[in-house]
Amino acid sequence: AGQEIFMNKETIPQYESLEIPPGYQSYIKDIGPLACDRYALTMTYAAWKLGFVEEIVTTSNAFCRSYLNNGDTYKDTSTDEIRPVKVPYLINAGLGLVAEWYAGWEWKDRDLRYLAGQYITDASGRRLRLFPDEFLHWLSKQKLTLDIKAIPEGDLIFPQEPSMQFTGLWWQQMMVEASTLSLISSSTNL
């Protein structure tokens, strides 16, 4: 029924009622916190071991400048060179993906099993587990508790202006930072 709507160009579809294609499932919510980088995990472990995991901070994301080229050029009068136009702003996008990822942010058994299998080699050549069971058990009970504010989807964002602000446990901010930036930048820069 959904495909028939598009065949009749005279009828305006009721987009809200269009069926989701069979088999479509969003994968973003299933990625979980393991999408963070290893640095965030090892720093969280160090903070847990030293008893600093309850520290609350506020941080923000901002972009420095955009090198997007929309195909336009200009002639640099000082050198007579043709140069690409550098866009001085971006349109904020990707917040839906970020919100979906945050909603599914929980440690699954498969994540903890993977982390339990991570090893390092010490100076004498012995293999040591990177994350002990006690830390993984603590991690398994953690929920994402950040307070997140963002410039609305579709609004312009400018260099050096915060586009998102995070308040909460610093280790959670580290855990979400890289993936959040990836989701936002891939959506914003397209």
Coordinates of N, CA and C in Angstrom, one line a residue:
A1 N 0.8 -1.2 0.0 CA 0.0 0.0 0.0 C 0.9 1.2 0.0
G2 N 2.0 1.2 0.7 CA 2.9 2.4 0.8 C 3.5 2.8 -0.5
Q3 N 3.8 1.8 -1.3 CA 4.4 2.1 -2.6 C 3.4 2.6 -3.6
E4 N 2.2 2.3 -3.5 CA 1.1 2.8 -4.4 C 1.0 4.3 -4.2
I5 N 1.2 4.8 -3.1 CA 1.1 6.3 -2.8 C 2.0 7.0 -3.7
F6 N 3.2 6.5 -3.9 CA 4.2 7.2 -4.7 C 4.0 7.1 -6.2
M7 N 3.2 6.0 -6.6 CA 2.9 5.9 -8.0 C 2.0 6.9 -8.5
N8 N 1.1 7.4 -7.6 CA 0.1 8.4 -8.0 C 0.6 9.7 -7.6
K9 N 1.2 10.5 -8.6 CA 1.8 11.8 -8.3 C 0.8 12.9 -8.0
E10 N -0.5 12.6 -8.2 CA -1.6 13.6 -7.9 C -2.0 13.6 -6.5
T11 N -1.8 12.5 -5.8 CA -2.3 12.4 -4.4 C -1.1 12.8 -3.5
I12 N -1.4 13.6 -2.5 CA -0.4 14.0 -1.5 C -0.4 12.9 -0.5
P13 N 0.7 12.3 -0.3 CA 0.8 11.2 0.7 C 0.6 11.7 2.2
Q14 N 0.1 10.9 3.0 CA 0.0 11.2 4.4 C 1.3 10.5 5.0
Y15 N 2.3 11.3 5.1 CA 3.6 10.7 5.4 C 3.7 10.0 6.8
E16 N 3.0 10.6 7.7 CA 3.0 10.0 9.1 C 2.4 8.6 9.1
S17 N 1.6 8.3 8.2 CA 1.0 7.0 8.2 C 1.6 6.0 7.2
L18 N 2.7 6.4 6.6 CA 3.4 5.4 5.7 C 4.0 4.3 6.5
E19 N 4.0 3.1 5.9 CA 4.5 2.0 6.6 C 6.0 2.0 6.6
I20 N 6.6 1.5 7.7 CA 8.0 1.3 7.7 C 8.3 0.0 6.9
P21 N 9.3 0.1 6.0 CA 9.6 -1.0 5.1 C 9.9 -2.3 6.0
P22 N 9.4 -3.4 5.5 CA 9.7 -4.7 6.3 C 11.2 -4.9 6.5
G23 N 11.5 -5.3 7.7 CA 12.9 -5.6 8.0 C 13.7 -4.4 8.4
Y24 N 13.2 -3.2 8.3 CA 13.9 -2.0 8.7 C 14.0 -2.0 10.2
Q25 N 15.2 -1.8 10.8 CA 15.3 -1.6 12.2 C 16.5 -0.7 12.4
S26 N 16.3 0.3 13.2 CA 17.4 1.2 13.5 C 18.4 0.5 14.3
Y27 N 19.7 0.7 14.0 CA 20.7 0.0 14.7 C 21.4 0.9 15.8
I28 N 21.1 2.2 15.7 CA 21.8 3.2 16.5 C 21.6 2.9 18.0
K29 N 20.4 2.6 18.4 CA 20.1 2.4 19.8 C 20.8 1.1 20.3
D30 N 21.1 0.2 19.4 CA 21.8 -1.0 19.9 C 23.3 -1.0 20.0
I31 N 23.9 0.1 19.5 CA 25.3 0.2 19.5 C 25.8 0.2 21.0
G32 N 25.2 1.0 21.8 CA 25.5 1.0 23.3 C 26.8 1.8 23.5
P33 N 27.2 1.8 24.8 CA 28.3 2.7 25.2 C 29.7 2.2 24.7
L34 N 29.7 1.0 24.2 CA 31.0 0.4 23.8 C 31.5 1.2 22.5
A35 N 30.7 2.1 22.0 CA 31.1 2.9 20.8 C 32.1 4.0 21.3
C36 N 32.3 4.1 22.5 CA 33.3 5.1 23.0 C 34.7 4.6 22.6
D37 N 35.7 5.5 22.8 CA 37.1 5.1 22.5 C 37.7 4.5 23.7
R38 N 38.8 3.7 23.4 CA 39.5 3.0 24.5 C 40.0 3.9 25.6
Y39 N 40.4 5.1 25.2 CA 40.9 6.1 26.1 C 39.9 6.4 27.2
A40 N 38.6 6.6 26.8 CA 37.5 6.9 27.7 C 37.3 5.7 28.7
L41 N 37.4 4.5 28.2 CA 37.3 3.3 29.0 C 38.4 3.2 30.1
T42 N 39.7 3.4 29.6 CA 40.8 3.2 30.5 C 40.8 4.4 31.5
M43 N 40.4 5.6 31.1 CA 40.3 6.7 32.1 C 39.2 6.5 33.1
T44 N 38.1 5.9 32.6 CA 37.0 5.6 33.6 C 37.5 4.6 34.6
Y45 N 38.2 3.6 34.1 CA 38.7 2.5 35.0 C 39.6 3.2 36.0
A46 N 40.5 4.0 35.6 CA 41.5 4.7 36.5 C 40.7 5.5 37.5
A47 N 39.7 6.2 37.1 CA 39.0 7.1 38.0 C 38.2 6.2 39.0
W48 N 37.7 5.1 38.5 CA 36.9 4.2 39.4 C 37.9 3.6 40.5
K49 N 39.1 3.2 40.0 CA 40.1 2.6 41.0 C 40.5 3.7 42.0
L50 N 40.6 4.9 41.6 CA 41.0 6.0 42.5 C 39.8 6.6 43.3
G51 N 38.6 6.3 42.9 CA 37.4 6.8 43.6 C 37.0 8.2 43.2
F52 N 37.2 8.5 41.9 CA 36.8 9.8 41.4 C 35.7 9.8 40.4
V53 N 34.9 8.8 40.4 CA 33.9 8.6 39.3 C 32.6 9.5 39.6
E54 N 32.5 10.1 40.8 CA 31.3 10.9 41.1 C 31.4 12.3 40.8
E55 N 32.6 12.8 40.2 CA 32.8 14.2 39.9 C 31.9 14.7 38.8
I56 N 31.2 15.8 39.1 CA 30.2 16.4 38.1 C 30.9 17.6 37.5
V57 N 30.8 17.7 36.2 CA 31.4 18.8 35.4 C 30.4 19.2 34.3
T58 N 30.7 20.4 33.7 CA 29.9 20.8 32.5 C 30.9 21.0 31.4
T59 N 30.7 20.5 30.3 CA 31.5 20.6 29.1 C 30.6 21.0 27.9
S60 N 31.2 21.3 26.8 CA 30.4 21.6 25.6 C 31.2 21.2 24.3
N61 N 30.5 21.0 23.2 CA 31.1 20.7 21.9 C 30.9 22.0 21.1
A62 N 32.0 22.3 20.3 CA 31.9 23.4 19.4 C 32.8 23.0 18.2
F63 N 32.5 23.5 17.0 CA 33.4 23.2 15.9 C 34.3 24.5 15.7
C64 N 35.5 24.2 15.2 CA 36.4 25.3 15.0 C 36.1 26.1 13.7
R65 N 36.0 25.5 12.6 CA 35.6 26.1 11.4 C 35.2 25.1 10.3
S66 N 34.5 25.5 9.3 CA 34.0 24.6 8.3 C 34.9 24.7 7.1
Y67 N 35.3 23.6 6.5 CA 36.0 23.6 5.3 C 35.1 23.1 4.2
L68 N 33.8 23.1 4.4 CA 32.9 22.6 3.4 C 33.0 23.5 2.1
N69 N 33.0 22.9 1.0 CA 33.0 23.6 -0.3 C 31.7 23.2 -1.0
N70 N 30.9 24.2 -1.2 CA 29.6 23.9 -1.9 C 29.8 24.0 -3.4
G71 N 31.0 24.1 -3.9 CA 31.3 24.1 -5.4 C 31.5 25.6 -5.8
D72 N 31.1 26.6 -5.0 CA 31.4 27.9 -5.4 C 32.8 28.3 -5.3
T73 N 33.3 29.2 -6.1 CA 34.6 29.7 -6.1 C 34.6 31.2 -6.1
Y74 N 35.8 31.8 -5.8 CA 36.0 33.2 -6.0 C 37.4 33.5 -6.4
K75 N 37.6 34.7 -7.0 CA 38.9 35.0 -7.5 C 39.6 35.8 -6.4
D76 N 40.7 35.4 -5.9 CA 41.5 36.1 -4.9 C 42.2 37.2 -5.6
T77 N 41.8 38.4 -5.4 CA 42.4 39.6 -6.1 C 43.8 39.8 -5.8
S78 N 44.3 39.4 -4.7 CA 45.7 39.6 -4.3 C 46.6 38.7 -5.1
T79 N 46.1 37.5 -5.5 CA 47.0 36.5 -6.1 C 46.4 36.1 -7.5
D80 N 45.2 36.5 -7.8 CA 44.6 36.1 -9.1 C 44.3 34.6 -9.1
E81 N 44.3 33.9 -7.9 CA 44.0 32.5 -7.9 C 42.5 32.3 -7.7
I82 N 42.0 31.2 -8.2 CA 40.6 30.8 -8.0 C 40.6 29.9 -6.8
R83 N 39.8 30.3 -5.8 CA 39.8 29.6 -4.5 C 38.3 29.1 -4.2
P84 N 38.2 28.0 -3.5 CA 36.9 27.5 -3.1 C 36.3 28.4 -2.0
V85 N 35.0 28.6 -2.0 CA 34.3 29.3 -0.9 C 34.3 28.4 0.3
K86 N 34.7 28.9 1.5 CA 34.6 28.2 2.7 C 33.4 28.7 3.4
V87 N 32.5 27.7 3.7 CA 31.2 28.1 4.4 C 31.5 28.4 5.9
P88 N 31.1 29.6 6.3 CA 31.4 30.1 7.7 C 30.5 29.5 8.8
Y89 N 29.5 28.7 8.4 CA 28.6 28.1 9.4 C 28.2 26.8 8.9
L90 N 27.5 26.0 9.8 CA 26.9 24.7 9.5 C 25.5 24.7 10.0
I91 N 24.7 23.8 9.5 CA 23.3 23.6 9.9 C 23.3 22.4 10.9
N92 N 22.9 22.7 12.1 CA 23.0 21.6 13.1 C 22.0 20.4 12.7
A93 N 22.6 19.2 12.7 CA 21.8 18.1 12.3 C 22.4 16.8 13.0
G94 N 21.6 15.8 13.1 CA 22.0 14.5 13.7 C 21.5 14.3 15.1
L95 N 20.8 15.3 15.7 CA 20.3 15.2 17.1 C 19.4 14.0 17.3
G96 N 18.6 13.6 16.3 CA 17.7 12.5 16.4 C 18.6 11.2 16.6
L97 N 19.6 11.1 15.8 CA 20.5 9.9 15.9 C 21.2 9.9 17.3
V98 N 21.6 11.0 17.8 CA 22.2 11.1 19.1 C 21.2 10.7 20.2
A99 N 20.0 11.3 20.1 CA 19.0 11.0 21.1 C 18.7 9.5 21.1
E100 N 18.6 8.9 19.9 CA 18.3 7.5 19.8 C 19.5 6.6 20.5
W101 N 20.7 7.0 20.2 CA 21.8 6.3 20.8 C 21.8 6.5 22.3
Y102 N 21.6 7.7 22.8 CA 21.5 7.9 24.3 C 20.4 7.0 24.9
A103 N 19.3 6.9 24.2 CA 18.1 6.1 24.8 C 18.5 4.7 24.9
G104 N 19.4 4.2 24.1 CA 19.8 2.8 24.1 C 21.1 2.5 24.9
W105 N 21.6 3.6 25.6 CA 22.9 3.5 26.2 C 22.8 2.7 27.5
E106 N 23.1 1.4 27.4 CA 23.2 0.5 28.5 C 24.2 -0.6 28.2
W107 N 24.9 -1.0 29.3 CA 25.9 -2.1 29.1 C 25.3 -3.4 29.0
K108 N 25.5 -4.1 27.9 CA 24.9 -5.4 27.7 C 26.0 -6.4 28.0
D109 N 25.5 -7.7 28.2 CA 26.5 -8.7 28.6 C 27.5 -8.9 27.5
R110 N 27.2 -8.8 26.2 CA 28.2 -8.9 25.2 C 29.3 -7.8 25.3
D111 N 28.9 -6.6 25.7 CA 29.9 -5.5 25.8 C 30.8 -5.9 27.0
L112 N 30.3 -6.3 28.1 CA 31.1 -6.7 29.2 C 32.0 -7.9 29.0
R113 N 31.5 -8.8 28.2 CA 32.3 -10.0 27.8 C 33.5 -9.5 26.9
Y114 N 33.2 -8.6 26.0 CA 34.3 -8.1 25.1 C 35.3 -7.4 26.0
L115 N 34.9 -6.6 26.9 CA 35.9 -5.8 27.8 C 36.6 -6.8 28.6
A116 N 36.0 -7.9 29.1 CA 36.7 -8.9 29.9 C 37.8 -9.6 29.1
G117 N 37.7 -9.6 27.8 CA 38.7 -10.2 27.0 C 39.8 -9.3 26.5
Q118 N 39.8 -8.1 27.0 CA 40.9 -7.1 26.6 C 42.1 -7.3 27.6
Y119 N 43.3 -7.4 27.0 CA 44.5 -7.7 27.7 C 45.6 -6.6 27.4
I120 N 46.5 -6.5 28.3 CA 47.7 -5.7 28.1 C 48.9 -6.6 28.4
T121 N 50.0 -6.2 27.9 CA 51.2 -7.0 28.2 C 52.1 -6.1 29.1
D122 N 52.5 -6.6 30.3 CA 53.4 -5.7 31.1 C 54.8 -5.8 30.7
A123 N 55.7 -5.1 31.4 CA 57.1 -5.0 31.0 C 57.8 -6.4 31.0
S124 N 57.4 -7.3 31.8 CA 58.0 -8.7 31.8 C 57.4 -9.6 30.8
G125 N 56.4 -9.1 30.0 CA 55.8 -9.9 28.9 C 54.6 -10.7 29.4
R126 N 54.1 -10.5 30.6 CA 52.9 -11.2 31.1 C 51.7 -10.5 30.5
R127 N 50.7 -11.3 30.1 CA 49.4 -10.8 29.7 C 48.5 -10.6 30.9
L128 N 48.0 -9.4 31.1 CA 47.1 -9.0 32.2 C 45.8 -8.5 31.7
R129 N 44.7 -8.9 32.3 CA 43.4 -8.3 31.9 C 43.4 -6.8 32.2
L130 N 42.9 -6.1 31.2 CA 42.8 -4.7 31.3 C 41.7 -4.2 32.3
F131 N 40.6 -4.9 32.3 CA 39.5 -4.5 33.2 C 39.1 -5.7 34.1
P132 N 39.2 -5.5 35.4 CA 38.8 -6.6 36.3 C 37.3 -6.7 36.4
D133 N 36.9 -7.9 36.9 CA 35.4 -8.2 37.0 C 34.7 -7.2 37.9
E134 N 35.4 -6.7 39.0 CA 34.8 -5.8 39.9 C 34.4 -4.5 39.2
F135 N 35.3 -4.0 38.3 CA 35.0 -2.8 37.6 C 33.9 -3.0 36.6
L136 N 33.9 -4.2 35.9 CA 32.9 -4.5 34.9 C 31.5 -4.6 35.6
H137 N 31.5 -5.1 36.8 CA 30.2 -5.2 37.5 C 29.7 -3.8 37.9
W138 N 30.6 -3.0 38.3 CA 30.2 -1.6 38.6 C 29.7 -0.9 37.3
L139 N 30.4 -1.1 36.2 CA 30.0 -0.5 34.9 C 28.7 -1.0 34.5
S140 N 28.4 -2.3 34.7 CA 27.1 -2.9 34.3 C 25.9 -2.3 34.9
K141 N 26.1 -1.6 36.1 CA 25.0 -1.0 36.8 C 24.8 0.5 36.5
Q142 N 25.7 1.0 35.6 CA 25.6 2.5 35.4 C 24.6 2.8 34.3
K143 N 23.9 3.8 34.5 CA 22.9 4.4 33.5 C 23.4 5.8 33.1
L144 N 23.1 6.2 31.9 CA 23.4 7.5 31.4 C 22.6 8.5 32.1
T145 N 23.3 9.4 32.8 CA 22.5 10.4 33.6 C 22.9 11.9 33.3
L146 N 23.5 12.1 32.1 CA 23.9 13.4 31.7 C 22.7 14.3 31.4
D147 N 22.8 15.6 31.8 CA 21.8 16.6 31.4 C 22.4 17.2 30.1
I148 N 21.7 17.1 29.0 CA 22.2 17.5 27.7 C 21.3 18.6 27.1
K149 N 22.0 19.7 26.7 CA 21.3 20.8 26.0 C 21.9 21.0 24.6
A150 N 21.1 21.3 23.6 CA 21.7 21.4 22.3 C 21.0 22.5 21.5
I151 N 21.7 23.1 20.6 CA 21.1 24.0 19.6 C 20.1 23.2 18.8
P152 N 18.9 23.7 18.6 CA 17.9 22.9 17.9 C 18.3 22.4 16.5
E153 N 17.9 21.3 16.1 CA 18.1 20.7 14.8 C 17.7 21.7 13.7
G154 N 18.5 22.0 12.7 CA 18.1 22.9 11.7 C 18.6 24.3 11.9
D155 N 19.0 24.7 13.1 CA 19.5 26.0 13.4 C 21.0 26.1 12.9
L156 N 21.4 27.3 12.6 CA 22.8 27.6 12.2 C 23.7 27.5 13.4
I157 N 24.9 26.9 13.2 CA 25.9 26.9 14.3 C 27.2 27.5 13.7
F158 N 27.8 28.3 14.5 CA 29.0 29.1 14.0 C 30.2 28.6 14.7
P159 N 31.4 28.8 14.2 CA 32.7 28.4 14.8 C 32.8 29.0 16.2
Q160 N 33.3 28.2 17.1 CA 33.6 28.6 18.5 C 32.4 28.7 19.3
E161 N 31.2 28.5 18.8 CA 29.9 28.6 19.5 C 29.6 27.2 20.0
P162 N 29.3 26.9 21.3 CA 28.9 25.6 21.7 C 27.6 25.2 21.0
S163 N 27.6 23.9 20.5 CA 26.4 23.4 19.8 C 25.7 22.4 20.8
M164 N 26.4 21.9 21.7 CA 25.8 21.0 22.8 C 26.6 21.2 24.1
Q165 N 25.8 21.1 25.2 CA 26.4 21.2 26.5 C 26.0 20.0 27.3
F166 N 26.9 19.5 28.1 CA 26.7 18.3 28.9 C 27.0 18.6 30.3
T167 N 26.1 18.3 31.2 CA 26.4 18.4 32.7 C 26.1 17.1 33.3
G168 N 27.1 16.6 34.1 CA 27.0 15.3 34.7 C 28.3 14.7 35.0
L169 N 28.3 13.4 35.2 CA 29.5 12.7 35.6 C 30.5 12.8 34.4
W170 N 31.7 13.2 34.8 CA 32.7 13.5 33.8 C 33.1 12.2 33.0
W171 N 33.1 11.1 33.6 CA 33.4 9.9 32.8 C 32.4 9.5 31.8
Q172 N 31.1 9.8 32.1 CA 30.0 9.6 31.1 C 30.2 10.6 29.9
Q173 N 30.6 11.8 30.2 CA 30.9 12.8 29.1 C 32.0 12.3 28.2
M174 N 33.0 11.7 28.8 CA 34.1 11.1 28.0 C 33.6 10.0 27.2
M175 N 32.7 9.1 27.8 CA 32.2 8.0 27.1 C 31.4 8.3 25.8
V176 N 30.6 9.4 25.9 CA 29.7 9.8 24.8 C 30.3 10.8 23.8
E177 N 31.4 11.4 24.2 CA 31.9 12.5 23.4 C 32.3 12.1 22.0
A178 N 33.1 11.1 21.8 CA 33.5 10.7 20.4 C 32.4 10.3 19.5
S179 N 31.5 9.4 20.0 CA 30.4 9.0 19.2 C 29.4 10.1 18.9
T180 N 29.2 11.0 19.9 CA 28.3 12.1 19.7 C 28.8 13.0 18.6
L181 N 30.1 13.3 18.7 CA 30.7 14.1 17.6 C 30.7 13.4 16.3
S182 N 30.8 12.1 16.2 CA 30.8 11.4 14.9 C 29.3 11.5 14.4
L183 N 28.3 11.3 15.2 CA 26.9 11.3 14.7 C 26.6 12.7 14.3
I184 N 26.9 13.7 15.0 CA 26.6 15.1 14.7 C 27.4 15.5 13.4
S185 N 28.7 15.3 13.4 CA 29.5 15.8 12.3 C 29.1 15.1 11.0
S186 N 28.8 13.8 11.0 CA 28.5 13.1 9.8 C 27.2 13.6 9.3
S187 N 26.3 14.0 10.1 CA 25.0 14.5 9.7 C 25.1 16.0 9.3
T188 N 25.8 16.7 10.0 CA 26.0 18.1 9.7 C 26.8 18.4 8.5
N189 N 27.8 17.6 8.2 CA 28.7 17.9 7.1 C 28.3 17.3 5.8
L190 N 27.1 16.6 5.7 CA 26.7 16.0 4.5 C 26.2 17.0 3.5

